[in-house]
Amino acid sequence: MATKPRTKAETLAWLRTIAGELSTQTLKRLEDTLPWYGDMPPSRRSAVGLVAQAGISSFIAWFEDPRSTPWIAADVFGAAPRELLRSVSLQQTLQLIRVTVEVVEERVRDGGEPLREAILLYSREIAFAAADVYARAAEARGLWDARLEALVVDSILSGEYDDELPSRIAALGWHGHGEVAVLVGTAPKQLDVDHVRRAARHMHADVLIGVQGNRLVLVIGRSDPLGQEPEETIGTAPALTFMEIATQLEPHFGPGHLVLGHEVPNLVDASKSAKAALAGFAVARSWRHAPRPVHADDLLPERALAGDPLARATLVHRIYRPLQAHSTELLTTLWSYLDNGRSLEATARELFVHPNTVRYRLKRVSDVIGWDATGAREALILQAALIIGSMSDHEHQPRRRPS
């Protein structure tokens, strides 16, 4: 004789009586089938158990009247503490849903076709609700990361560091190691930050991205320190220089000048590179044929004329002082060569030496400071260094007291 099917009221009453049993069986199944659940601390396991129990209870309420409580599926996750969302992934949440549904289906197998259909429909609603919870969390996280990144870049540009900066950088997932350089250019109309990051990762680099008005600022760090190639990259192309990285990133900027600050040892010193890049960006238009990108040090004369103290100090300490300390002969030869329009013969006549001697001394100058006086642009940089250096000498000379 066929069993008379239960009415909906009878089914609801039956479900309420076995709700506790379903919760217990679900928790046991979770522990038996999901290794990550057993590895969780007791407080987290308890929170997961609350979610499972809330899911079963809300299903019973939903089964009673699906139309009156459309919010109830999403409300299941309200039983969990906020930190659970950070420790349980979406994949694990879906595994939790699957196990719970399996337990309920097995237990209510004889509950009739309407009940089985309700379980399938409700499990779908729960899965969508879980995806919605994680999507909103990811969106909020993305907005927070963007604000945090803007704050970090602003701190680097201003040079105002505090004790929290390293933790903020770590929170952004910064993978840079060692050397850092700052690249400044015009922001494009549409900036795809993910595309920029992918391009940087392809070159074994990481970037912090900041948009300030119409300027786009990239803080670039190598993922692998220069000269310390990881095992998997042995035999591949050598690490790119920052100028090569900047050249590859150039298409992501808007039209206009693109200036790369000098390389610094670590992220803490990035403000020095940023100041050089920003100062260079402000005066880059004064160099008619400036390359894109251009190194900030190639704009030292323009920066010094604009009153950049860092440029003046760089010209003095990297060019004038080393030559002065190395040999007054080299300094005198360079002065004469530049004053005579870069003519070897005129310089030789003034110094009463052979032109080959002038040529040899200029090569020595290049060896000492790294700039070649025979090039037009580098000659301008060297002449600016000599002028500012000599002015600095006069400023530091002790003044005689009037008699």
Protein backbone atom coordinates (compact mmCIF):
# COMPACT_ATOMS: atom_id res chain seq x y z
CA MET A 1 0.00 0.00 0.00
CA ALA A 2 1.45 3.38 -1.07
CA THR A 3 2.40 5.84 1.65
CA LYS A 4 0.17 8.88 1.70
CA PRO A 5 2.25 11.98 0.82
CA ARG A 6 2.66 14.55 3.56
CA THR A 7 0.91 17.85 3.36
CA LYS A 8 3.04 20.98 3.33
CA ALA A 9 2.14 21.70 6.96
CA GLU A 10 3.18 18.18 7.95
CA THR A 11 6.42 18.51 5.98
CA LEU A 12 7.23 21.80 7.71
CA ALA A 13 6.56 20.29 11.12
CA TRP A 14 8.76 17.33 10.28
CA LEU A 15 11.58 19.57 9.03
CA ARG A 16 11.48 21.57 12.24
CA THR A 17 11.81 18.43 14.34
CA ILE A 18 14.88 17.20 12.42
CA ALA A 19 16.58 20.61 12.04
CA GLY A 20 18.94 19.93 14.95
CA GLU A 21 19.76 16.49 13.59
CA LEU A 22 20.53 17.97 10.16
CA SER A 23 22.88 20.53 11.71
CA THR A 24 24.75 17.85 13.66
CA GLN A 25 25.10 15.60 10.62
CA THR A 26 26.27 18.54 8.51
CA LEU A 27 29.04 19.47 10.96
CA LYS A 28 30.19 15.85 11.13
CA ARG A 29 30.23 15.59 7.34
CA LEU A 30 32.19 18.83 7.09
CA GLU A 31 34.83 17.46 9.44
CA ASP A 32 35.00 14.15 7.58
CA THR A 33 35.16 15.49 4.03
CA LEU A 34 36.75 18.97 4.16
CA PRO A 35 40.35 19.00 5.48
CA TRP A 36 40.43 22.79 5.73
CA TYR A 37 37.48 22.72 8.13
CA GLY A 38 39.29 20.43 10.56
CA ASP A 39 42.40 22.62 10.42
CA MET A 40 40.51 25.74 11.47
CA PRO A 41 40.71 27.01 15.06
CA PRO A 42 37.66 26.20 17.22
CA SER A 43 36.22 29.71 17.00
CA ARG A 44 36.26 29.62 13.20
CA ARG A 45 34.75 26.13 13.09
CA SER A 46 32.00 27.37 15.38
CA ALA A 47 31.34 30.31 13.04
CA VAL A 48 31.15 27.97 10.03
CA GLY A 49 28.75 25.79 11.99
CA LEU A 50 26.55 28.81 12.67
CA VAL A 51 26.40 29.51 8.94
CA ALA A 52 25.38 25.91 8.22
CA GLN A 53 22.70 25.99 10.94
CA ALA A 54 21.43 29.34 9.69
CA GLY A 55 21.21 27.91 6.19
CA ILE A 56 19.08 24.98 7.34
CA SER A 57 16.82 27.19 9.47
CA SER A 58 16.37 29.75 6.71
CA PHE A 59 15.55 26.99 4.23
CA ILE A 60 12.68 25.85 6.45
CA ALA A 61 11.41 29.44 6.69
CA TRP A 62 11.81 29.89 2.95
CA PHE A 63 10.04 26.60 2.21
CA GLU A 64 7.08 27.82 4.22
CA ASP A 65 6.63 30.86 1.97
CA PRO A 66 9.31 31.51 -0.70
CA ARG A 67 7.71 34.79 -1.84
CA SER A 68 7.43 36.48 1.54
CA THR A 69 11.14 36.26 2.43
CA PRO A 70 13.23 36.79 -0.72
CA TRP A 71 16.04 38.22 1.40
CA ILE A 72 16.49 35.17 3.56
CA ALA A 73 19.15 33.45 1.41
CA ALA A 74 21.52 36.40 1.60
CA ASP A 75 20.79 36.75 5.32
CA VAL A 76 22.32 33.32 5.98
CA PHE A 77 25.80 34.83 5.86
CA GLY A 78 24.86 37.47 8.39
CA ALA A 79 25.35 34.83 11.08
CA ALA A 80 29.08 34.74 10.39
CA PRO A 81 31.56 37.24 11.87
CA ARG A 82 33.21 39.60 9.39
CA GLU A 83 36.66 38.07 9.82
CA LEU A 84 35.31 34.71 8.60
CA LEU A 85 34.99 36.20 5.12
CA ARG A 86 38.74 36.84 5.11
CA SER A 87 39.67 33.32 6.24
CA VAL A 88 37.20 31.28 4.15
CA SER A 89 37.49 31.54 0.37
CA LEU A 90 34.60 31.51 -2.08
CA GLN A 91 35.61 28.01 -3.17
CA GLN A 92 35.45 26.79 0.43
CA THR A 93 32.08 28.47 0.90
CA LEU A 94 30.69 26.63 -2.13
CA GLN A 95 32.07 23.38 -0.72
CA LEU A 96 30.25 24.15 2.53
CA ILE A 97 27.01 24.72 0.61
CA ARG A 98 27.43 21.49 -1.34
CA VAL A 99 28.01 19.39 1.78
CA THR A 100 25.02 20.95 3.55
CA VAL A 101 22.76 20.34 0.55
CA GLU A 102 23.95 16.73 0.26
CA VAL A 103 23.19 16.05 3.93
CA VAL A 104 19.74 17.60 3.69
CA GLU A 105 18.93 15.76 0.44
CA GLU A 106 19.95 12.41 1.90
CA ARG A 107 17.91 12.94 5.04
CA VAL A 108 14.73 14.16 3.33
CA ARG A 109 14.95 11.77 0.39
CA ASP A 110 11.46 10.46 1.13
CA GLY A 111 9.97 13.90 1.64
CA GLY A 112 8.42 14.09 -1.79
CA GLU A 113 9.19 15.75 -5.10
CA PRO A 114 8.15 19.30 -4.05
CA LEU A 115 10.65 19.21 -1.18
CA ARG A 116 13.49 18.03 -3.41
CA GLU A 117 12.73 20.76 -5.94
CA ALA A 118 12.67 23.32 -3.15
CA ILE A 119 16.11 22.16 -1.96
CA LEU A 120 17.55 22.54 -5.47
CA LEU A 121 16.04 25.99 -5.92
CA TYR A 122 17.13 27.18 -2.50
CA SER A 123 20.68 25.86 -2.94
CA ARG A 124 20.89 27.88 -6.14
CA GLU A 125 19.76 31.00 -4.26
CA ILE A 126 22.34 30.35 -1.56
CA ALA A 127 25.14 29.93 -4.13
CA PHE A 128 24.21 33.22 -5.80
CA ALA A 129 24.03 34.89 -2.40
CA ALA A 130 27.52 33.64 -1.55
CA ALA A 131 28.87 34.94 -4.84
CA ASP A 132 27.23 38.30 -4.17
CA VAL A 133 28.76 38.53 -0.69
CA TYR A 134 32.25 37.83 -2.00
CA ALA A 135 31.79 40.14 -4.99
CA ARG A 136 30.81 43.03 -2.73
CA ALA A 137 33.72 42.26 -0.43
CA ALA A 138 36.11 42.22 -3.39
CA GLU A 139 34.73 45.52 -4.65
CA ALA A 140 35.12 47.11 -1.24
CA ARG A 141 38.63 45.69 -0.98
CA GLY A 142 39.48 47.10 -4.40
CA LEU A 143 38.28 50.56 -3.43
CA TRP A 144 40.20 50.38 -0.17
CA ASP A 145 43.36 49.23 -1.97
CA ALA A 146 43.04 52.12 -4.43
CA ARG A 147 42.75 54.64 -1.60
CA LEU A 148 45.62 53.03 0.29
CA GLU A 149 47.80 53.02 -2.83
CA ALA A 150 47.04 56.69 -3.47
CA LEU A 151 48.03 57.46 0.13
CA VAL A 152 51.31 55.55 -0.21
CA VAL A 153 52.22 57.24 -3.50
CA ASP A 154 51.37 60.64 -2.02
CA SER A 155 53.65 59.89 0.95
CA ILE A 156 56.46 58.97 -1.44
CA LEU A 157 56.01 62.14 -3.50
CA SER A 158 55.92 64.37 -0.44
CA GLY A 159 58.69 62.52 1.39
CA GLU A 160 56.57 62.48 4.54
CA TYR A 161 57.01 58.99 5.95
CA ASP A 162 55.59 57.56 9.14
CA ASP A 163 55.96 54.26 10.95
CA GLU A 164 52.88 52.84 9.23
CA LEU A 165 54.20 53.21 5.68
CA PRO A 166 55.95 49.79 5.53
CA SER A 167 52.80 48.01 6.72
CA ARG A 168 50.69 49.92 4.19
CA ILE A 169 53.05 48.93 1.40
CA ALA A 170 52.95 45.31 2.56
CA ALA A 171 49.15 45.41 2.63
CA LEU A 172 49.19 46.36 -1.05
CA GLY A 173 51.13 43.20 -1.88
CA TRP A 174 54.25 45.05 -3.04
CA HIS A 175 56.66 42.55 -4.61
CA GLY A 176 59.50 44.95 -5.36
CA HIS A 177 62.93 44.19 -3.94
CA GLY A 178 65.88 46.51 -3.82
CA GLU A 179 66.17 49.29 -6.38
CA VAL A 180 63.31 51.68 -7.10
CA ALA A 181 62.73 54.50 -9.59
CA VAL A 182 59.81 56.86 -10.15
CA LEU A 183 58.30 57.55 -13.56
CA VAL A 184 56.16 60.67 -14.10
CA GLY A 185 54.11 61.56 -17.14
CA THR A 186 50.71 62.72 -18.31
CA ALA A 187 47.72 60.62 -17.31
CA PRO A 188 45.79 59.11 -20.24
CA LYS A 189 42.07 59.72 -20.68
CA GLN A 190 41.36 56.08 -19.83
CA LEU A 191 43.81 54.38 -17.46
CA ASP A 192 43.72 50.60 -17.17
CA VAL A 193 45.70 50.00 -13.98
CA ASP A 194 45.42 46.22 -14.32
CA HIS A 195 46.98 46.41 -17.77
CA VAL A 196 49.84 48.49 -16.37
CA ARG A 197 50.44 45.98 -13.59
CA ARG A 198 50.41 43.05 -16.01
CA ALA A 199 52.92 44.81 -18.25
CA ALA A 200 55.17 45.47 -15.24
CA ARG A 201 54.95 41.88 -14.00
CA HIS A 202 55.88 40.68 -17.46
CA MET A 203 59.15 42.60 -17.02
CA HIS A 204 59.69 41.18 -13.49
CA ALA A 205 58.78 44.51 -11.94
CA ASP A 206 56.07 45.81 -9.63
CA VAL A 207 54.43 49.23 -9.63
CA LEU A 208 52.56 51.53 -7.31
CA ILE A 209 50.22 53.74 -9.32
CA GLY A 210 49.07 57.24 -8.45
CA VAL A 211 47.10 59.81 -10.42
CA GLN A 212 47.46 63.41 -9.30
CA GLY A 213 45.47 65.76 -11.45
CA ASN A 214 46.74 65.28 -14.99
CA ARG A 215 49.89 63.48 -13.85
CA LEU A 216 50.38 59.74 -13.75
CA VAL A 217 53.05 58.57 -11.30
CA LEU A 218 54.50 55.06 -11.29
CA VAL A 219 56.78 53.88 -8.50
CA ILE A 220 58.68 51.03 -10.14
CA GLY A 221 60.51 48.31 -8.24
CA ARG A 222 62.19 45.19 -9.53
CA SER A 223 60.57 41.95 -8.42
CA ASP A 224 64.04 40.40 -8.52
CA PRO A 225 67.06 42.38 -7.29
CA LEU A 226 69.50 43.25 -10.05
CA GLY A 227 72.29 40.70 -10.23
CA GLN A 228 70.34 38.14 -8.19
CA GLU A 229 68.39 36.20 -10.77
CA PRO A 230 66.10 33.47 -9.42
CA GLU A 231 66.83 29.91 -10.43
CA GLU A 232 63.93 29.75 -12.87
CA THR A 233 65.26 32.75 -14.83
CA ILE A 234 68.81 31.45 -15.22
CA GLY A 235 69.67 31.33 -18.89
CA THR A 236 67.00 33.87 -19.84
CA ALA A 237 67.44 37.52 -20.79
CA PRO A 238 69.13 39.72 -18.16
CA ALA A 239 67.08 42.03 -15.95
CA LEU A 240 65.92 45.18 -17.68
CA THR A 241 67.19 48.59 -16.65
CA PHE A 242 64.70 51.09 -15.33
CA MET A 243 64.96 53.07 -18.56
CA GLU A 244 64.09 49.92 -20.53
CA ILE A 245 61.14 49.27 -18.21
CA ALA A 246 60.01 52.88 -18.61
CA THR A 247 60.21 52.56 -22.38
CA GLN A 248 57.97 49.49 -22.27
CA LEU A 249 55.46 51.30 -20.03
CA GLU A 250 55.45 54.44 -22.18
CA PRO A 251 52.29 53.51 -24.18
CA HIS A 252 50.25 53.55 -20.95
CA PHE A 253 50.82 57.30 -20.50
CA GLY A 254 49.07 60.17 -22.19
CA PRO A 255 50.75 62.52 -24.68
CA GLY A 256 53.53 64.77 -23.44
CA HIS A 257 56.82 64.36 -21.68
CA LEU A 258 57.75 61.31 -19.65
CA VAL A 259 60.49 61.63 -17.03
CA LEU A 260 62.27 58.88 -15.10
CA GLY A 261 63.85 59.70 -11.76
CA HIS A 262 67.21 58.28 -10.80
CA GLU A 263 67.51 54.83 -9.29
CA VAL A 264 67.52 54.61 -5.49
CA PRO A 265 68.42 51.61 -3.29
CA ASN A 266 64.98 50.95 -1.79
CA LEU A 267 61.42 52.14 -1.47
CA VAL A 268 62.18 54.25 1.59
CA ASP A 269 64.40 56.49 -0.57
CA ALA A 270 61.89 56.66 -3.42
CA SER A 271 61.00 60.26 -2.55
CA LYS A 272 64.42 61.35 -3.88
CA SER A 273 63.71 59.74 -7.23
CA ALA A 274 60.19 61.20 -7.18
CA LYS A 275 61.43 64.74 -6.53
CA ALA A 276 63.89 64.48 -9.41
CA ALA A 277 61.23 63.10 -11.75
CA LEU A 278 58.68 65.76 -10.79
CA ALA A 279 61.23 68.56 -11.18
CA GLY A 280 62.26 67.17 -14.56
CA PHE A 281 58.65 66.84 -15.68
CA ALA A 282 58.05 70.51 -14.84
CA VAL A 283 60.86 71.71 -17.14
CA ALA A 284 61.00 68.98 -19.80
CA ARG A 285 59.26 71.21 -22.33
CA SER A 286 62.36 73.45 -22.31
CA TRP A 287 64.33 70.74 -24.12
CA ARG A 288 62.96 70.88 -27.63
CA HIS A 289 63.93 67.37 -28.66
CA ALA A 290 63.74 65.60 -25.34
CA PRO A 291 63.34 61.85 -25.80
CA ARG A 292 60.36 60.00 -24.35
CA PRO A 293 61.08 58.79 -21.75
CA VAL A 294 63.91 61.05 -20.63
CA HIS A 295 66.08 60.61 -17.58
CA ALA A 296 65.70 63.32 -14.95
CA ASP A 297 69.49 63.68 -14.78
CA ASP A 298 69.53 64.64 -18.46
CA LEU A 299 67.44 67.66 -17.46
CA LEU A 300 69.81 68.85 -14.74
CA PRO A 301 70.58 72.22 -16.43
CA GLU A 302 66.91 73.09 -16.87
CA ARG A 303 66.10 71.94 -13.35
CA ALA A 304 68.94 73.99 -11.89
CA LEU A 305 67.83 77.09 -13.79
CA ALA A 306 64.32 76.56 -12.43
CA GLY A 307 65.72 76.63 -8.91
CA ASP A 308 65.70 72.92 -8.11
CA PRO A 309 68.13 72.54 -5.18
CA LEU A 310 68.46 68.80 -5.79
CA ALA A 311 69.65 69.45 -9.36
CA ARG A 312 72.18 72.04 -8.20
CA ALA A 313 73.51 69.68 -5.54
CA THR A 314 73.71 66.83 -8.07
CA LEU A 315 75.68 68.93 -10.54
CA VAL A 316 78.12 70.01 -7.86
CA HIS A 317 78.60 66.70 -6.05
CA ARG A 318 78.53 64.34 -9.02
CA ILE A 319 80.50 66.43 -11.52
CA TYR A 320 82.30 69.47 -10.15
CA ARG A 321 83.59 68.13 -6.84
CA PRO A 322 84.89 64.79 -8.22
CA LEU A 323 86.81 66.61 -10.96
CA GLN A 324 88.10 69.16 -8.50
CA ALA A 325 89.26 66.43 -6.14
CA HIS A 326 90.77 64.31 -8.90
CA SER A 327 92.80 66.84 -10.82
CA THR A 328 92.74 70.58 -11.36
CA GLU A 329 94.29 69.82 -14.74
CA LEU A 330 91.16 67.96 -15.85
CA LEU A 331 88.93 70.72 -14.51
CA THR A 332 90.92 73.41 -16.32
CA THR A 333 90.91 71.44 -19.56
CA LEU A 334 87.15 70.95 -19.39
CA TRP A 335 86.60 74.66 -18.71
CA SER A 336 88.76 75.61 -21.67
CA TYR A 337 87.20 73.03 -24.00
CA LEU A 338 83.67 74.21 -23.27
CA ASP A 339 84.61 77.91 -23.42
CA ASN A 340 86.22 77.36 -26.83
CA GLY A 341 83.11 75.87 -28.37
CA ARG A 342 84.32 72.27 -27.95
CA SER A 343 87.23 72.85 -30.30
CA LEU A 344 90.23 70.60 -29.66
CA GLU A 345 92.63 72.89 -31.54
CA ALA A 346 91.52 76.08 -29.78
CA THR A 347 91.72 74.35 -26.41
CA ALA A 348 95.19 73.01 -27.19
CA ARG A 349 96.41 76.50 -28.16
CA GLU A 350 95.07 78.02 -24.97
CA LEU A 351 96.65 75.35 -22.79
CA PHE A 352 99.88 75.09 -24.85
CA VAL A 353 99.46 71.34 -25.33
CA HIS A 354 98.91 68.99 -28.25
CA PRO A 355 95.29 68.32 -29.35
CA ASN A 356 95.83 64.64 -28.55
CA THR A 357 96.58 65.65 -24.97
CA VAL A 358 93.26 67.48 -24.84
CA ARG A 359 91.54 64.44 -26.27
CA TYR A 360 93.18 62.20 -23.67
CA ARG A 361 92.20 64.50 -20.80
CA LEU A 362 88.59 64.64 -21.98
CA LYS A 363 88.52 60.87 -21.98
CA ARG A 364 89.81 60.96 -18.41
CA VAL A 365 87.01 63.39 -17.54
CA SER A 366 84.48 60.93 -18.93
CA ASP A 367 86.05 58.09 -16.94
CA VAL A 368 85.88 60.08 -13.71
CA ILE A 369 82.33 61.45 -13.88
CA GLY A 370 80.58 59.39 -16.56
CA TRP A 371 79.64 62.30 -18.83
CA ASP A 372 81.20 62.82 -22.25
CA ALA A 373 82.04 66.46 -22.98
CA THR A 374 82.14 65.86 -26.73
CA GLY A 375 78.35 65.40 -26.89
CA ALA A 376 76.22 68.52 -27.23
CA ARG A 377 73.71 67.68 -24.50
CA GLU A 378 76.28 66.36 -22.06
CA ALA A 379 78.45 69.40 -22.71
CA LEU A 380 75.53 71.57 -21.58
CA ILE A 381 75.20 69.52 -18.40
CA LEU A 382 78.93 69.78 -17.71
CA GLN A 383 79.00 73.52 -18.35
CA ALA A 384 76.11 74.02 -15.95
CA ALA A 385 77.99 71.96 -13.36
CA LEU A 386 81.13 74.06 -13.77
CA ILE A 387 79.23 77.32 -13.43
CA ILE A 388 77.22 76.24 -10.38
CA GLY A 389 80.28 74.59 -8.84
CA SER A 390 82.39 77.72 -9.19
CA MET A 391 79.55 79.77 -7.71
CA SER A 392 79.45 77.35 -4.81
CA ASP A 393 83.20 77.80 -4.29
CA HIS A 394 82.79 81.56 -4.06
CA GLU A 395 79.87 81.21 -1.67
CA HIS A 396 81.94 79.09 0.71
CA GLN A 397 85.06 81.26 0.63
CA PRO A 398 85.59 83.11 3.94
CA ARG A 399 84.94 86.81 3.63
CA ARG A 400 87.65 89.22 4.67
CA ARG A 401 86.83 91.62 7.40
CA PRO A 402 87.15 95.26 6.42
CA SER A 403 90.29 96.85 7.89
